[in-house]
Each structure stands twice: as structure tokens, then as C-alpha cells.
């Protein structure tokens, strides 16, 4: 996530034409230092350096702000299965902590979260690592992670239809607690169906937001409250402004505005607090392309400290930045 949470007024808009800041503007995949192959998620630091989960290249890339080329960071050896922390088997989510010294990586097909310490340049297993499963010390793939101020690690457990919370300094045998979902797929308010990205609003009593992918909605869970609320979508799959279609990621700003990557609609939407309908931010509903205004299956989204929007344009193999316009505020 962005280290500094932006304050974005609810009436702000974004330039509909994005700038390619990583990967190929023309949508060509590759494995060179200037290319990406299915970027899944992103993190942005306070200097606007960009970290990318380069899914199909099995690596994490870092672009210094303004650079045309990147370097491999964290695990160095590419594809790998098993306990070796220098390999990845499909990175799907990133979280940069508030110190900017630790990058957490969802190594999804190895069913673990890795922690790369930038100071010591060491990689360790933060949670998981004892295989895929459904017990409270394991999970089965993850498309979303979050690390709070106490170093609790939240994991979106996709195939088990739940979100887990692991305590600090967990080991492979440490038990988590279920904070969303029941472990059984469903569409009731207490259920999830293939959860994706997650966000914890630490300024609002650790309220948890979960992308409920196959239910085409975003759920809101207040800590120590049994009430669950749909805050975006929830009206079946579709392309109207009250619907989502296979959403992937969520971000929440300091005003409580919810941003969603509406993946199969090839657009980014926002829901201001208590709104029933969303607002299109960027992209063209139902239309793909490689021009600056088009997206093709957007996945991870972030806002930087100024409110500029970053999008992992998955099938276009690039990262797009859309500049905020506060003139209407």
C-alpha cells in the first residue's frame, strides 16, 4: 500500500489518460528489466518508488521514480516450489510497512507470506509455509494481505473463503483467527466466495474491507461487531454503476471513500461513504485496449501521498498512473 494515506476530497477526479510508469505502454510482455508479465499488485513508498508483483515472471521488481528500468528485489531466484525463501511461486499481493523497511509478499502457490527486510536484505517466512490447507495455521492461496501497526498480518484465504489474522512473530505452527467469512462459500452477509484484496482502516477501529470476488461486492467488517455491510456492488455481476464484475482489489482513503478495481469491466470505480451507486474513475466500461485511457483486466490499485492513482494493468503488462485533479474540491 501507499505508506502515507492521502486525503482525497470526495469530489476529486482523475485525468482519464494514464501514464505508463512501468512495463510496456503498448502492452507487450517480457522479462527484461523494463518489462512485466502479468503484474498482479503494487506498492508505492513515500519517495514514489514502485514495487511490482510480476506474477508470471516470478519476481518482485522495483522502479525508482522516473526510471525506465527496474531491479529485482527480495527473492532473487525466480520460480520455485518449497521452503527456499529465494524462490517465488506466483506473487499476488504486496504490503509495504510504515517504516518502509519491510515488504510483505504473498507467495500464493507456496501458501505463505514472505517478509523482505530491506535493511538486512534478508527474506523470511512471515506466516504459512507448512503447505496449503484449511487449518488455522495454513491457508490456500491469497490475493490480499495487510499488516497493521501492531504487526498483525491479515491474509485473504481465497480457496477457503475466509480472511485470517495472524499475530506478530508467527511461526508455521501459529494459529490465526478468522475475521471474515466462515470457510464455506456463500452469498450471505457472513460468507465470502473467493475473497481477493483486503484493506484495514486503522483510523476507524480497524474496520476491515474485503473484495468478495465471486459475489461481485466489497464487504465491510467493523472490529468486534457482528454486523456486516455491503459497501460496493452486491447487485449481481454487471456493468451498471451499482454493480461490479469479478472485482480484485480495494483501497480506502481517509474520507472513507472505497476504491475498487472492477476487473472484468476494465475500469476503476469509487463509492463515496454511504453511496448506493459508484462513480467511474478511469477506464472504459467493458472496453479493453492499450491507449492511455484504456485498461485490460486491472488488478492491484493504490493511491500515493498526493492521491494519484496507480493501477496494475494485468493483461496489458504495465503499471498506469492517473493524476488527480482537485480543482473541483
PDB file of C-alpha atoms in Angstrom:
ATOM      1  CA  UNK A   1       0.000   0.000   0.000  1.00  0.00           C
ATOM      2  CA  UNK A   2       0.997   3.636  -0.081  1.00  0.00           C
ATOM      3  CA  UNK A   3       2.886   4.414   3.126  1.00  0.00           C
ATOM      4  CA  UNK A   4       1.286   7.862   3.558  1.00  0.00           C
ATOM      5  CA  UNK A   5      -2.500   7.671   3.361  1.00  0.00           C
ATOM      6  CA  UNK A   6      -3.829  10.515   1.215  1.00  0.00           C
ATOM      7  CA  UNK A   7      -6.644  12.909   1.991  1.00  0.00           C
ATOM      8  CA  UNK A   8      -8.774  12.975  -1.155  1.00  0.00           C
ATOM      9  CA  UNK A   9     -11.906  15.107  -1.263  1.00  0.00           C
ATOM     10  CA  UNK A  10     -14.977  13.140  -2.387  1.00  0.00           C
ATOM     11  CA  UNK A  11     -15.474  15.328  -5.480  1.00  0.00           C
ATOM     12  CA  UNK A  12     -11.927  14.882  -6.822  1.00  0.00           C
ATOM     13  CA  UNK A  13     -11.495  13.458 -10.323  1.00  0.00           C
ATOM     14  CA  UNK A  14      -8.573  11.897 -12.172  1.00  0.00           C
ATOM     15  CA  UNK A  15      -7.097  12.538 -15.596  1.00  0.00           C
ATOM     16  CA  UNK A  16      -8.669   9.793 -17.740  1.00  0.00           C
ATOM     17  CA  UNK A  17      -5.407   9.323 -19.633  1.00  0.00           C
ATOM     18  CA  UNK A  18      -2.836   7.377 -17.684  1.00  0.00           C
ATOM     19  CA  UNK A  19       0.945   7.423 -17.933  1.00  0.00           C
ATOM     20  CA  UNK A  20       2.850   4.152 -18.149  1.00  0.00           C
ATOM     21  CA  UNK A  21       5.450   4.187 -15.362  1.00  0.00           C
ATOM     22  CA  UNK A  22       6.465   0.513 -15.517  1.00  0.00           C
ATOM     23  CA  UNK A  23       6.281  -2.089 -18.249  1.00  0.00           C
ATOM     24  CA  UNK A  24       5.373  -1.563 -21.883  1.00  0.00           C
ATOM     25  CA  UNK A  25       2.984   1.234 -22.858  1.00  0.00           C
ATOM     26  CA  UNK A  26       1.970  -0.828 -25.894  1.00  0.00           C
ATOM     27  CA  UNK A  27       1.022  -3.846 -23.802  1.00  0.00           C
ATOM     28  CA  UNK A  28       3.906  -6.172 -24.670  1.00  0.00           C
ATOM     29  CA  UNK A  29       5.017  -8.695 -22.049  1.00  0.00           C
ATOM     30  CA  UNK A  30       8.600  -9.731 -21.383  1.00  0.00           C
ATOM     31  CA  UNK A  31      11.232 -10.464 -18.778  1.00  0.00           C
ATOM     32  CA  UNK A  32      13.776  -7.683 -19.300  1.00  0.00           C
ATOM     33  CA  UNK A  33      14.341  -5.012 -16.651  1.00  0.00           C
ATOM     34  CA  UNK A  34      11.929  -2.689 -18.454  1.00  0.00           C
ATOM     35  CA  UNK A  35       9.161  -5.264 -18.920  1.00  0.00           C
ATOM     36  CA  UNK A  36       6.471  -7.073 -16.939  1.00  0.00           C
ATOM     37  CA  UNK A  37       4.429 -10.220 -17.438  1.00  0.00           C
ATOM     38  CA  UNK A  38       1.019 -10.043 -15.751  1.00  0.00           C
ATOM     39  CA  UNK A  39       1.659  -7.540 -12.940  1.00  0.00           C
ATOM     40  CA  UNK A  40      -0.678  -8.515 -10.107  1.00  0.00           C
ATOM     41  CA  UNK A  41      -0.126  -5.977  -7.334  1.00  0.00           C
ATOM     42  CA  UNK A  42       1.834  -2.850  -6.466  1.00  0.00           C
ATOM     43  CA  UNK A  43       3.177  -0.878  -3.518  1.00  0.00           C
ATOM     44  CA  UNK A  44       4.316   2.754  -3.512  1.00  0.00           C
ATOM     45  CA  UNK A  45       6.700   4.316  -0.989  1.00  0.00           C
ATOM     46  CA  UNK A  46       6.937   7.938   0.159  1.00  0.00           C
ATOM     47  CA  UNK A  47       9.621   8.680  -2.463  1.00  0.00           C
ATOM     48  CA  UNK A  48       7.204   7.317  -5.095  1.00  0.00           C
ATOM     49  CA  UNK A  49       9.361   4.301  -5.824  1.00  0.00           C
ATOM     50  CA  UNK A  50       7.211   1.489  -7.141  1.00  0.00           C
ATOM     51  CA  UNK A  51       7.259  -2.199  -6.180  1.00  0.00           C
ATOM     52  CA  UNK A  52       5.535  -4.658  -8.525  1.00  0.00           C
ATOM     53  CA  UNK A  53       4.476  -8.277  -8.043  1.00  0.00           C
ATOM     54  CA  UNK A  54       5.480  -9.515 -11.506  1.00  0.00           C
ATOM     55  CA  UNK A  55       3.287 -12.606 -11.374  1.00  0.00           C
ATOM     56  CA  UNK A  56       4.258 -14.620 -14.445  1.00  0.00           C
ATOM     57  CA  UNK A  57       7.955 -13.719 -14.176  1.00  0.00           C
ATOM     58  CA  UNK A  58       8.036 -14.980 -10.552  1.00  0.00           C
ATOM     59  CA  UNK A  59       9.783 -11.896  -9.233  1.00  0.00           C
ATOM     60  CA  UNK A  60       9.375  -8.585  -7.385  1.00  0.00           C
ATOM     61  CA  UNK A  61      10.569  -5.521  -9.287  1.00  0.00           C
ATOM     62  CA  UNK A  62      11.434  -2.038  -8.014  1.00  0.00           C
ATOM     63  CA  UNK A  63      11.203   1.073 -10.159  1.00  0.00           C
ATOM     64  CA  UNK A  64      12.780   4.215  -8.715  1.00  0.00           C
ATOM     65  CA  UNK A  65      10.534   7.174  -9.528  1.00  0.00           C
ATOM     66  CA  UNK A  66      11.255   8.348 -13.075  1.00  0.00           C
ATOM     67  CA  UNK A  67      13.385   5.360 -14.059  1.00  0.00           C
ATOM     68  CA  UNK A  68      12.749   3.385 -17.248  1.00  0.00           C
ATOM     69  CA  UNK A  69      14.313   0.226 -15.832  1.00  0.00           C
ATOM     70  CA  UNK A  70      13.891  -1.774 -12.653  1.00  0.00           C
ATOM     71  CA  UNK A  71      15.808  -4.118 -10.392  1.00  0.00           C
ATOM     72  CA  UNK A  72      14.811  -7.446  -8.873  1.00  0.00           C
ATOM     73  CA  UNK A  73      14.341  -7.179  -5.101  1.00  0.00           C
ATOM     74  CA  UNK A  74      13.551  -9.668  -2.363  1.00  0.00           C
ATOM     75  CA  UNK A  75      13.614 -13.310  -3.517  1.00  0.00           C
ATOM     76  CA  UNK A  76      16.232 -13.494  -6.269  1.00  0.00           C
ATOM     77  CA  UNK A  77      15.918 -16.882  -7.960  1.00  0.00           C
ATOM     78  CA  UNK A  78      12.568 -16.766  -9.722  1.00  0.00           C
ATOM     79  CA  UNK A  79      10.222 -19.729  -9.931  1.00  0.00           C
ATOM     80  CA  UNK A  80      10.383 -22.288  -7.157  1.00  0.00           C
ATOM     81  CA  UNK A  81       8.272 -24.583  -5.005  1.00  0.00           C
ATOM     82  CA  UNK A  82       9.075 -25.419  -1.392  1.00  0.00           C
ATOM     83  CA  UNK A  83      10.731 -23.870   1.661  1.00  0.00           C
ATOM     84  CA  UNK A  84      13.505 -21.943  -0.130  1.00  0.00           C
ATOM     85  CA  UNK A  85      12.863 -18.246   0.569  1.00  0.00           C
ATOM     86  CA  UNK A  86      14.832 -17.124  -2.501  1.00  0.00           C
ATOM     87  CA  UNK A  87      12.171 -18.504  -4.858  1.00  0.00           C
ATOM     88  CA  UNK A  88       8.605 -17.451  -5.603  1.00  0.00           C
ATOM     89  CA  UNK A  89       5.682 -19.412  -6.974  1.00  0.00           C
ATOM     90  CA  UNK A  90       3.424 -16.586  -8.206  1.00  0.00           C
ATOM     91  CA  UNK A  91       3.416 -13.373  -6.141  1.00  0.00           C
ATOM     92  CA  UNK A  92      -0.093 -11.927  -5.900  1.00  0.00           C
ATOM     93  CA  UNK A  93      -0.081  -9.264  -3.166  1.00  0.00           C
ATOM     94  CA  UNK A  94       2.345  -6.773  -1.621  1.00  0.00           C
ATOM     95  CA  UNK A  95       2.343  -4.729   1.569  1.00  0.00           C
ATOM     96  CA  UNK A  96       4.981  -2.125   2.438  1.00  0.00           C
ATOM     97  CA  UNK A  97       5.007  -1.353   6.156  1.00  0.00           C
ATOM     98  CA  UNK A  98       5.032   2.131   7.664  1.00  0.00           C
ATOM     99  CA  UNK A  99       8.799   2.062   8.295  1.00  0.00           C
ATOM    100  CA  UNK A 100       9.403   1.400   4.596  1.00  0.00           C
ATOM    101  CA  UNK A 101      11.930  -1.230   5.644  1.00  0.00           C
ATOM    102  CA  UNK A 102       9.803  -4.364   5.233  1.00  0.00           C
ATOM    103  CA  UNK A 103       7.957  -5.544   2.142  1.00  0.00           C
ATOM    104  CA  UNK A 104       5.496  -8.409   2.659  1.00  0.00           C
ATOM    105  CA  UNK A 105       4.848 -10.698  -0.317  1.00  0.00           C
ATOM    106  CA  UNK A 106       2.006 -13.174  -0.812  1.00  0.00           C
ATOM    107  CA  UNK A 107       3.798 -16.163  -2.364  1.00  0.00           C
ATOM    108  CA  UNK A 108       0.447 -17.598  -3.195  1.00  0.00           C
ATOM    109  CA  UNK A 109       1.079 -21.038  -4.682  1.00  0.00           C
ATOM    110  CA  UNK A 110       3.549 -21.792  -1.906  1.00  0.00           C
ATOM    111  CA  UNK A 111       0.779 -20.789   0.534  1.00  0.00           C
ATOM    112  CA  UNK A 112       2.902 -18.414   2.567  1.00  0.00           C
ATOM    113  CA  UNK A 113       3.693 -14.749   3.124  1.00  0.00           C
ATOM    114  CA  UNK A 114       7.340 -13.731   2.827  1.00  0.00           C
ATOM    115  CA  UNK A 115       8.938 -10.730   4.514  1.00  0.00           C
ATOM    116  CA  UNK A 116      11.804  -8.950   2.790  1.00  0.00           C
ATOM    117  CA  UNK A 117      13.808  -6.746   5.159  1.00  0.00           C
ATOM    118  CA  UNK A 118      15.404  -4.040   3.041  1.00  0.00           C
ATOM    119  CA  UNK A 119      17.979  -3.097   5.667  1.00  0.00           C
ATOM    120  CA  UNK A 120      19.486  -6.571   6.018  1.00  0.00           C
ATOM    121  CA  UNK A 121      18.370  -7.708   2.533  1.00  0.00           C
ATOM    122  CA  UNK A 122      17.033 -10.892   4.106  1.00  0.00           C
ATOM    123  CA  UNK A 123      13.894 -12.867   3.251  1.00  0.00           C
ATOM    124  CA  UNK A 124      11.991 -14.854   5.887  1.00  0.00           C
ATOM    125  CA  UNK A 125       8.646 -16.613   6.104  1.00  0.00           C
ATOM    126  CA  UNK A 126       6.206 -14.359   7.974  1.00  0.00           C
ATOM    127  CA  UNK A 127       3.174 -16.683   8.051  1.00  0.00           C
ATOM    128  CA  UNK A 128       2.285 -20.017   6.494  1.00  0.00           C
ATOM    129  CA  UNK A 129       4.999 -22.103   4.936  1.00  0.00           C
ATOM    130  CA  UNK A 130       3.856 -25.545   6.059  1.00  0.00           C
ATOM    131  CA  UNK A 131       1.844 -26.279   2.940  1.00  0.00           C
ATOM    132  CA  UNK A 132      -1.599 -25.356   1.688  1.00  0.00           C
ATOM    133  CA  UNK A 133      -4.574 -26.269   3.843  1.00  0.00           C
ATOM    134  CA  UNK A 134      -7.626 -25.202   5.798  1.00  0.00           C
ATOM    135  CA  UNK A 135      -6.373 -25.400   9.391  1.00  0.00           C
ATOM    136  CA  UNK A 136      -5.848 -22.158  11.303  1.00  0.00           C
ATOM    137  CA  UNK A 137      -2.091 -22.157  10.710  1.00  0.00           C
ATOM    138  CA  UNK A 138      -2.448 -22.617   6.938  1.00  0.00           C
ATOM    139  CA  UNK A 139      -4.254 -21.039   4.021  1.00  0.00           C
ATOM    140  CA  UNK A 140      -4.905 -21.985   0.409  1.00  0.00           C
ATOM    141  CA  UNK A 141      -3.725 -19.187  -1.903  1.00  0.00           C
ATOM    142  CA  UNK A 142      -4.029 -15.496  -1.143  1.00  0.00           C
ATOM    143  CA  UNK A 143      -4.764 -12.453  -3.292  1.00  0.00           C
ATOM    144  CA  UNK A 144      -4.650  -9.940  -0.447  1.00  0.00           C
ATOM    145  CA  UNK A 145      -2.515  -9.155   2.616  1.00  0.00           C
ATOM    146  CA  UNK A 146      -2.402  -6.318   5.146  1.00  0.00           C
ATOM    147  CA  UNK A 147      -0.051  -5.668   8.079  1.00  0.00           C
ATOM    148  CA  UNK A 148      -1.336  -3.370  10.821  1.00  0.00           C
ATOM    149  CA  UNK A 149       0.540  -1.099  13.242  1.00  0.00           C
ATOM    150  CA  UNK A 150       0.896  -3.961  15.731  1.00  0.00           C
ATOM    151  CA  UNK A 151       2.386  -6.257  13.046  1.00  0.00           C
ATOM    152  CA  UNK A 152      -0.697  -8.451  12.889  1.00  0.00           C
ATOM    153  CA  UNK A 153      -0.881  -9.978   9.411  1.00  0.00           C
ATOM    154  CA  UNK A 154      -4.236 -10.286   7.655  1.00  0.00           C
ATOM    155  CA  UNK A 155      -4.437 -12.868   4.864  1.00  0.00           C
ATOM    156  CA  UNK A 156      -7.203 -13.232   2.306  1.00  0.00           C
ATOM    157  CA  UNK A 157      -7.576 -17.035   2.155  1.00  0.00           C
ATOM    158  CA  UNK A 158      -9.054 -17.378  -1.339  1.00  0.00           C
ATOM    159  CA  UNK A 159      -9.827 -21.067  -1.633  1.00  0.00           C
ATOM    160  CA  UNK A 160     -11.065 -21.360   1.955  1.00  0.00           C
ATOM    161  CA  UNK A 161     -13.429 -18.385   1.589  1.00  0.00           C
ATOM    162  CA  UNK A 162     -12.234 -16.545   4.693  1.00  0.00           C
ATOM    163  CA  UNK A 163      -9.848 -13.868   5.953  1.00  0.00           C
ATOM    164  CA  UNK A 164      -7.323 -14.831   8.632  1.00  0.00           C
ATOM    165  CA  UNK A 165      -5.475 -12.680  11.171  1.00  0.00           C
ATOM    166  CA  UNK A 166      -2.087 -13.905  12.398  1.00  0.00           C
ATOM    167  CA  UNK A 167      -0.393 -12.402  15.493  1.00  0.00           C
ATOM    168  CA  UNK A 168       3.085 -10.815  15.388  1.00  0.00           C
ATOM    169  CA  UNK A 169       6.117 -13.105  15.257  1.00  0.00           C
ATOM    170  CA  UNK A 170       4.091 -16.038  13.967  1.00  0.00           C
ATOM    171  CA  UNK A 171       5.711 -19.346  13.057  1.00  0.00           C
ATOM    172  CA  UNK A 172       4.440 -22.110  10.787  1.00  0.00           C
ATOM    173  CA  UNK A 173       2.529 -23.572  13.750  1.00  0.00           C
ATOM    174  CA  UNK A 174       0.964 -20.305  14.987  1.00  0.00           C
ATOM    175  CA  UNK A 175      -2.825 -20.344  14.849  1.00  0.00           C
ATOM    176  CA  UNK A 176      -4.730 -17.468  13.283  1.00  0.00           C
ATOM    177  CA  UNK A 177      -8.264 -16.272  13.959  1.00  0.00           C
ATOM    178  CA  UNK A 178     -10.965 -15.976  11.311  1.00  0.00           C
ATOM    179  CA  UNK A 179     -12.018 -12.323  10.985  1.00  0.00           C
ATOM    180  CA  UNK A 180     -14.259 -12.612   7.904  1.00  0.00           C
ATOM    181  CA  UNK A 181     -16.103 -15.448   6.215  1.00  0.00           C
ATOM    182  CA  UNK A 182     -16.967 -18.882   7.545  1.00  0.00           C
ATOM    183  CA  UNK A 183     -14.766 -21.166   5.470  1.00  0.00           C
ATOM    184  CA  UNK A 184     -17.727 -22.142   3.293  1.00  0.00           C
ATOM    185  CA  UNK A 185     -18.514 -20.291   0.065  1.00  0.00           C
ATOM    186  CA  UNK A 186     -21.827 -18.454   0.017  1.00  0.00           C
ATOM    187  CA  UNK A 187     -23.565 -15.138  -0.520  1.00  0.00           C
ATOM    188  CA  UNK A 188     -24.999 -14.498   2.953  1.00  0.00           C
ATOM    189  CA  UNK A 189     -23.617 -11.445   4.749  1.00  0.00           C
ATOM    190  CA  UNK A 190     -21.422 -13.637   6.943  1.00  0.00           C
ATOM    191  CA  UNK A 191     -19.997 -15.541   3.961  1.00  0.00           C
ATOM    192  CA  UNK A 192     -17.442 -14.935   1.231  1.00  0.00           C
ATOM    193  CA  UNK A 193     -16.831 -16.546  -2.133  1.00  0.00           C
ATOM    194  CA  UNK A 194     -13.180 -16.372  -3.214  1.00  0.00           C
ATOM    195  CA  UNK A 195     -12.043 -13.233  -1.355  1.00  0.00           C
ATOM    196  CA  UNK A 196      -9.474 -11.036  -3.080  1.00  0.00           C
ATOM    197  CA  UNK A 197      -7.863  -7.787  -1.957  1.00  0.00           C
ATOM    198  CA  UNK A 198      -8.274  -6.510   1.601  1.00  0.00           C
ATOM    199  CA  UNK A 199      -7.803  -3.207   3.426  1.00  0.00           C
ATOM    200  CA  UNK A 200      -7.816  -2.355   7.140  1.00  0.00           C
ATOM    201  CA  UNK A 201      -8.862   1.178   8.095  1.00  0.00           C
ATOM    202  CA  UNK A 202      -6.757   1.638  11.208  1.00  0.00           C
ATOM    203  CA  UNK A 203      -8.201   5.110  11.806  1.00  0.00           C
ATOM    204  CA  UNK A 204     -11.704   3.625  12.061  1.00  0.00           C
ATOM    205  CA  UNK A 205     -11.292   0.989  14.775  1.00  0.00           C
ATOM    206  CA  UNK A 206      -9.537  -1.446  12.426  1.00  0.00           C
ATOM    207  CA  UNK A 207     -12.511  -1.777  10.095  1.00  0.00           C
ATOM    208  CA  UNK A 208     -11.827  -4.500   7.530  1.00  0.00           C
ATOM    209  CA  UNK A 209     -12.794  -4.234   3.855  1.00  0.00           C
ATOM    210  CA  UNK A 210     -12.808  -7.394   1.730  1.00  0.00           C
ATOM    211  CA  UNK A 211     -13.249  -7.849  -2.007  1.00  0.00           C
ATOM    212  CA  UNK A 212     -15.768 -10.699  -2.273  1.00  0.00           C
ATOM    213  CA  UNK A 213     -14.899 -11.606  -5.840  1.00  0.00           C
ATOM    214  CA  UNK A 214     -17.473 -14.157  -6.934  1.00  0.00           C
ATOM    215  CA  UNK A 215     -20.245 -12.324  -5.096  1.00  0.00           C
ATOM    216  CA  UNK A 216     -19.226  -9.188  -7.010  1.00  0.00           C
ATOM    217  CA  UNK A 217     -19.166  -6.955  -3.951  1.00  0.00           C
ATOM    218  CA  UNK A 218     -16.982  -5.346  -1.298  1.00  0.00           C
ATOM    219  CA  UNK A 219     -17.787  -6.197   2.320  1.00  0.00           C
ATOM    220  CA  UNK A 220     -17.141  -4.080   5.422  1.00  0.00           C
ATOM    221  CA  UNK A 221     -16.499  -5.644   8.840  1.00  0.00           C
ATOM    222  CA  UNK A 222     -16.216  -3.494  11.932  1.00  0.00           C
ATOM    223  CA  UNK A 223     -13.987  -4.897  14.670  1.00  0.00           C
ATOM    224  CA  UNK A 224     -15.931  -6.616  17.469  1.00  0.00           C
ATOM    225  CA  UNK A 225     -19.210  -6.067  15.613  1.00  0.00           C
ATOM    226  CA  UNK A 226     -21.299  -8.875  14.165  1.00  0.00           C
ATOM    227  CA  UNK A 227     -22.886  -6.583  11.558  1.00  0.00           C
ATOM    228  CA  UNK A 228     -21.527  -6.925   8.029  1.00  0.00           C
ATOM    229  CA  UNK A 229     -22.240  -4.379   5.325  1.00  0.00           C
ATOM    230  CA  UNK A 230     -22.030  -4.339   1.538  1.00  0.00           C
ATOM    231  CA  UNK A 231     -20.289  -1.064   0.634  1.00  0.00           C
ATOM    232  CA  UNK A 232     -19.817  -1.572  -3.125  1.00  0.00           C
ATOM    233  CA  UNK A 233     -21.618  -3.754  -5.636  1.00  0.00           C
ATOM    234  CA  UNK A 234     -23.693  -6.619  -4.320  1.00  0.00           C
ATOM    235  CA  UNK A 235     -26.259  -6.398  -7.101  1.00  0.00           C
ATOM    236  CA  UNK A 236     -25.061  -9.344  -9.137  1.00  0.00           C
ATOM    237  CA  UNK A 237     -22.414  -9.272 -11.877  1.00  0.00           C
ATOM    238  CA  UNK A 238     -22.902  -6.426 -14.321  1.00  0.00           C
ATOM    239  CA  UNK A 239     -21.705  -3.125 -15.710  1.00  0.00           C
ATOM    240  CA  UNK A 240     -24.116  -0.572 -14.233  1.00  0.00           C
ATOM    241  CA  UNK A 241     -22.735   1.866 -11.675  1.00  0.00           C
ATOM    242  CA  UNK A 242     -24.290  -0.115  -8.828  1.00  0.00           C
ATOM    243  CA  UNK A 243     -22.609  -3.340  -9.956  1.00  0.00           C
ATOM    244  CA  UNK A 244     -19.187  -4.965 -10.125  1.00  0.00           C
ATOM    245  CA  UNK A 245     -17.909  -7.843 -12.236  1.00  0.00           C
ATOM    246  CA  UNK A 246     -15.140 -10.001 -10.733  1.00  0.00           C
ATOM    247  CA  UNK A 247     -13.533  -7.196  -8.677  1.00  0.00           C
ATOM    248  CA  UNK A 248      -9.965  -7.774  -7.494  1.00  0.00           C
ATOM    249  CA  UNK A 249      -8.672  -5.078  -5.151  1.00  0.00           C
ATOM    250  CA  UNK A 250      -9.835  -2.383  -2.738  1.00  0.00           C
ATOM    251  CA  UNK A 251      -8.372   0.784  -1.230  1.00  0.00           C
ATOM    252  CA  UNK A 252      -9.969   3.187   1.274  1.00  0.00           C
ATOM    253  CA  UNK A 253      -8.930   6.823   1.710  1.00  0.00           C
ATOM    254  CA  UNK A 254      -9.146   8.985   4.836  1.00  0.00           C
ATOM    255  CA  UNK A 255     -12.670  10.167   3.917  1.00  0.00           C
ATOM    256  CA  UNK A 256     -13.896   6.576   3.803  1.00  0.00           C
ATOM    257  CA  UNK A 257     -14.215   6.541   0.014  1.00  0.00           C
ATOM    258  CA  UNK A 258     -13.890   2.979  -1.283  1.00  0.00           C
ATOM    259  CA  UNK A 259     -11.900   2.414  -4.496  1.00  0.00           C
ATOM    260  CA  UNK A 260     -12.364  -0.869  -6.384  1.00  0.00           C
ATOM    261  CA  UNK A 261     -10.612  -2.449  -9.352  1.00  0.00           C
ATOM    262  CA  UNK A 262     -13.643  -3.667 -11.321  1.00  0.00           C
ATOM    263  CA  UNK A 263     -11.591  -6.161 -13.257  1.00  0.00           C
ATOM    264  CA  UNK A 264     -13.931  -7.792 -15.765  1.00  0.00           C
ATOM    265  CA  UNK A 265     -15.475  -4.385 -16.542  1.00  0.00           C
ATOM    266  CA  UNK A 266     -11.965  -2.996 -17.224  1.00  0.00           C
ATOM    267  CA  UNK A 267     -12.475   0.054 -15.043  1.00  0.00           C
ATOM    268  CA  UNK A 268     -11.741   1.566 -11.627  1.00  0.00           C
ATOM    269  CA  UNK A 269     -14.748   2.623  -9.548  1.00  0.00           C
ATOM    270  CA  UNK A 270     -15.196   4.553  -6.315  1.00  0.00           C
ATOM    271  CA  UNK A 271     -18.008   4.601  -3.780  1.00  0.00           C
ATOM    272  CA  UNK A 272     -18.143   7.652  -1.524  1.00  0.00           C
ATOM    273  CA  UNK A 273     -19.256   6.952   2.019  1.00  0.00           C
ATOM    274  CA  UNK A 274     -22.847   5.636   2.233  1.00  0.00           C
ATOM    275  CA  UNK A 275     -23.373   5.868  -1.550  1.00  0.00           C
ATOM    276  CA  UNK A 276     -25.581   3.276  -3.235  1.00  0.00           C
ATOM    277  CA  UNK A 277     -24.039   3.804  -6.674  1.00  0.00           C
ATOM    278  CA  UNK A 278     -20.411   4.008  -7.643  1.00  0.00           C
ATOM    279  CA  UNK A 279     -18.602   6.529  -9.824  1.00  0.00           C
ATOM    280  CA  UNK A 280     -16.345   5.635 -12.738  1.00  0.00           C
ATOM    281  CA  UNK A 281     -12.822   6.989 -12.158  1.00  0.00           C
ATOM    282  CA  UNK A 282     -10.790   5.651 -15.092  1.00  0.00           C
ATOM    283  CA  UNK A 283     -11.158   3.073 -17.821  1.00  0.00           C
ATOM    284  CA  UNK A 284     -13.988   2.494 -20.281  1.00  0.00           C
ATOM    285  CA  UNK A 285     -16.726   0.115 -19.152  1.00  0.00           C
ATOM    286  CA  UNK A 286     -16.475  -3.193 -20.972  1.00  0.00           C
ATOM    287  CA  UNK A 287     -13.809  -1.990 -23.414  1.00  0.00           C
ATOM    288  CA  UNK A 288     -10.160  -3.083 -23.437  1.00  0.00           C
ATOM    289  CA  UNK A 289      -7.197  -1.518 -25.197  1.00  0.00           C
ATOM    290  CA  UNK A 290      -3.676  -0.188 -24.808  1.00  0.00           C
ATOM    291  CA  UNK A 291      -4.360   3.520 -25.330  1.00  0.00           C
ATOM    292  CA  UNK A 292      -3.742   5.739 -22.261  1.00  0.00           C
ATOM    293  CA  UNK A 293      -7.448   5.781 -21.333  1.00  0.00           C
ATOM    294  CA  UNK A 294      -7.979   2.013 -21.536  1.00  0.00           C
ATOM    295  CA  UNK A 295      -7.335  -0.865 -19.156  1.00  0.00           C
ATOM    296  CA  UNK A 296      -7.333  -4.618 -19.679  1.00  0.00           C
ATOM    297  CA  UNK A 297      -8.173  -6.544 -16.509  1.00  0.00           C
ATOM    298  CA  UNK A 298      -6.949  -4.123 -13.828  1.00  0.00           C
ATOM    299  CA  UNK A 299      -5.828  -5.859 -10.624  1.00  0.00           C
ATOM    300  CA  UNK A 300      -3.959  -4.090  -7.815  1.00  0.00           C
ATOM    301  CA  UNK A 301      -4.680  -0.408  -7.092  1.00  0.00           C
ATOM    302  CA  UNK A 302      -3.003   2.189  -4.861  1.00  0.00           C
ATOM    303  CA  UNK A 303      -3.096   5.907  -4.148  1.00  0.00           C
ATOM    304  CA  UNK A 304       0.128   7.774  -3.432  1.00  0.00           C
ATOM    305  CA  UNK A 305       0.538  10.519  -0.834  1.00  0.00           C
ATOM    306  CA  UNK A 306      -0.916  13.109  -3.246  1.00  0.00           C
ATOM    307  CA  UNK A 307      -3.874  10.982  -4.285  1.00  0.00           C
ATOM    308  CA  UNK A 308      -2.577   9.936  -7.700  1.00  0.00           C
ATOM    309  CA  UNK A 309      -3.975   6.551  -8.709  1.00  0.00           C
ATOM    310  CA  UNK A 310      -1.762   3.581  -9.644  1.00  0.00           C
ATOM    311  CA  UNK A 311      -3.202   0.564 -11.461  1.00  0.00           C
ATOM    312  CA  UNK A 312      -1.653  -2.833 -12.161  1.00  0.00           C
ATOM    313  CA  UNK A 313      -2.945  -3.240 -15.727  1.00  0.00           C
ATOM    314  CA  UNK A 314      -2.615  -7.022 -15.646  1.00  0.00           C
ATOM    315  CA  UNK A 315      -3.256  -8.144 -19.227  1.00  0.00           C
ATOM    316  CA  UNK A 316      -1.571  -5.044 -20.686  1.00  0.00           C
ATOM    317  CA  UNK A 317       1.608  -5.893 -18.725  1.00  0.00           C
ATOM    318  CA  UNK A 318       2.092  -2.375 -17.419  1.00  0.00           C
ATOM    319  CA  UNK A 319       1.521  -0.040 -14.468  1.00  0.00           C
ATOM    320  CA  UNK A 320      -0.532   3.084 -15.171  1.00  0.00           C
ATOM    321  CA  UNK A 321      -0.552   6.272 -13.104  1.00  0.00           C
ATOM    322  CA  UNK A 322      -3.564   8.584 -13.295  1.00  0.00           C
ATOM    323  CA  UNK A 323      -3.031  12.118 -11.997  1.00  0.00           C
ATOM    324  CA  UNK A 324      -5.534  13.535  -9.521  1.00  0.00           C
ATOM    325  CA  UNK A 325      -7.378  16.794 -10.242  1.00  0.00           C
ATOM    326  CA  UNK A 326      -8.502  18.575  -7.072  1.00  0.00           C
ATOM    327  CA  UNK A 327      -9.808  21.683  -8.827  1.00  0.00           C
ATOM    328  CA  UNK A 328     -13.424  20.694  -8.117  1.00  0.00           C
ATOM    329  CA  UNK A 329     -12.815  20.407  -4.363  1.00  0.00           C
TER     330      UNK A 329
END
